[in-house]
Each structure stands twice: as structure tokens, then as C-alpha cells.
Short mmCIF file of C-alpha atoms in Angstrom, two decimals:
data_model
loop_
_atom_site.label_atom_id
_atom_site.label_comp_id
_atom_site.label_asym_id
_atom_site.label_seq_id
_atom_site.Cartn_x
_atom_site.Cartn_y
_atom_site.Cartn_z
CA MET D 1 78.01 78.14 80.36
CA LYS D 2 80.27 76.18 82.73
CA ARG D 3 83.28 76.94 80.53
CA LEU D 4 82.47 80.64 80.61
CA ILE D 5 82.24 80.70 84.40
CA ILE D 6 85.41 78.65 84.80
CA GLY D 7 87.17 80.92 82.32
CA LEU D 8 86.11 84.06 84.19
CA ILE D 9 87.25 82.62 87.52
CA PHE D 10 90.58 81.63 85.99
CA LEU D 11 91.01 85.10 84.50
CA MET D 12 90.26 86.80 87.81
CA PHE D 13 92.64 84.51 89.68
CA THR D 14 95.52 84.86 87.24
CA SER D 15 95.08 88.64 86.95
CA ALA D 16 95.49 88.90 90.71
CA LEU D 17 98.70 86.90 90.49
CA TRP D 18 100.12 89.26 87.88
CA ALA D 19 99.32 92.40 89.85
CA GLU D 20 102.18 93.86 91.80
CA THR D 21 102.68 96.42 94.52
CA LYS D 22 105.75 98.60 94.70
CA ILE D 23 106.93 100.69 97.61
CA ILE D 24 108.92 103.73 96.62
CA GLU D 25 110.98 105.60 99.21
CA VAL D 26 110.94 109.30 98.38
CA ASN D 27 112.90 112.19 99.87
CA GLY D 28 111.54 115.71 99.71
CA MET D 29 107.84 115.03 100.31
CA VAL D 30 106.91 117.30 103.21
CA CYS D 31 103.31 118.39 102.72
CA ALA D 32 99.93 117.29 101.44
CA PHE D 33 100.48 119.31 98.27
CA CYS D 34 103.61 117.24 97.54
CA ALA D 35 101.67 114.01 98.02
CA GLN D 36 98.79 115.27 95.91
CA GLY D 37 101.04 115.97 92.93
CA ILE D 38 102.71 112.58 93.04
CA GLU D 39 99.40 110.80 93.54
CA ALA D 40 97.84 112.59 90.55
CA SER D 41 100.82 111.69 88.33
CA LEU D 42 100.70 108.02 89.29
CA LYS D 43 96.91 107.64 89.20
CA GLY D 44 96.92 109.09 85.70
CA LEU D 45 98.77 106.04 84.40
CA PRO D 46 96.71 103.23 82.87
CA ALA D 47 98.88 100.71 84.73
CA THR D 48 97.98 102.08 88.18
CA GLU D 49 95.33 100.40 90.28
CA ASP D 50 95.77 102.25 93.62
CA VAL D 51 98.19 104.69 95.29
CA TYR D 52 98.94 105.38 98.95
CA ILE D 53 101.33 108.05 100.22
CA ASN D 54 102.63 108.37 103.77
CA LEU D 55 104.51 111.61 104.37
CA ASP D 56 105.83 110.56 107.79
CA LYS D 57 107.40 107.37 106.41
CA HIS D 58 108.41 109.01 103.09
CA ILE D 59 106.82 106.21 101.07
CA VAL D 60 104.63 105.91 98.02
CA ALA D 61 102.91 102.55 97.61
CA VAL D 62 101.52 101.72 94.17
CA ASP D 63 99.34 98.80 93.10
CA LEU D 64 100.05 98.09 89.45
CA LYS D 65 97.97 96.04 87.08
CA GLY D 66 100.21 93.16 86.11
CA ILE D 67 99.25 93.11 82.45
CA ASP D 68 99.88 96.84 82.06
CA SER D 69 102.81 97.04 84.49
CA ILE D 70 105.24 99.92 84.52
CA THR D 71 109.00 99.76 85.01
CA ASN D 72 110.85 100.99 88.06
CA ALA D 73 112.71 103.40 85.81
CA ARG D 74 109.43 104.98 84.66
CA LEU D 75 108.12 105.26 88.23
CA LYS D 76 111.36 106.91 89.30
CA GLU D 77 111.26 109.26 86.30
CA LEU D 78 107.75 110.45 87.18
CA ILE D 79 108.66 111.20 90.79
CA VAL D 80 112.01 112.81 89.96
CA ASP D 81 110.34 114.96 87.30
CA ALA D 82 107.92 116.14 90.00
CA GLY D 83 110.93 117.38 91.98
CA TYR D 84 111.61 114.61 94.48
CA ASP D 85 114.40 112.09 95.07
CA VAL D 86 113.74 108.37 94.87
CA THR D 87 115.98 106.41 97.23
CA SER D 88 114.61 102.92 96.53
CA ILE D 89 111.86 100.95 94.83
CA ASN D 90 110.93 97.57 96.26
CA LEU D 91 108.35 94.95 95.47
CA SER D 92 105.89 94.42 98.34
CA ASP D 93 104.19 91.25 99.47
CA HIS D 94 101.12 93.30 100.42
CA PRO D 95 98.64 95.34 98.36
CA VAL D 96 98.23 99.08 98.94
CA GLU D 97 95.10 98.59 101.06
CA HIS D 98 97.06 96.44 103.52
CA ILE D 99 99.91 98.96 103.63
CA ARG D 100 97.41 101.77 104.23
CA LEU D 101 95.93 99.87 107.19
CA MET D 102 99.40 99.21 108.63
CA TYR D 103 100.15 102.94 108.82
CA GLU D 104 96.63 104.25 109.46
CA PRO D 105 94.76 101.76 111.63
CA SER D 106 91.12 102.61 112.23
#
């Protein structure tokens, strides 16, 4: 039983280390409908954990499951295919929830 508990804790800890958050700067997003389309595309991926879009800052933040991660090229392809321009994709030190709170404090 101890091994099972230790194994589960190890799995939870290492899964969190593998997860990654990417911040994508996007030109052309001007309305909630734009954000809704991008969010639906990204949330439909098995590799996506969470998505946050800020129209004022022109960013899309995506939490990706580390084991099922997705390449920057694929992220860019999805957004460009939706009709928007990707200017950069960067790895973040913070998860989406933290980024959401930074831009939308309660």
C-alpha cells in the first residue's frame, strides 16, 4: 500500500513538472467571437489542459499536458488557419490560472 501511495505522489509530482504553459502573441483578435473560435480549437486538442485569451493584450495562454504536448508549429498552424497572425510563442514560468489573475484581478 505504501508503494502505491508513493508511486501516485511521484506520478502527480512528475506530471506537473512535464506540464508547460505557452503564451502566444496573436494579431487580428478583436472581439469575443475571435477569442471563442481560437479557444474552441485549442480546447479540442487532447494535449490542452487550460486556455486563457486576453483581447486587450493580444495573447493566448495555453496550459499543455507535458506527456501529450504539442509543438509550437502546430499551435501556430491552428491559429493561422483560424485567420489570425502569430507573432511569437514563448514558454511561460506561470500556469494559465496565474496569467488569468495577472490580467483580471478579482
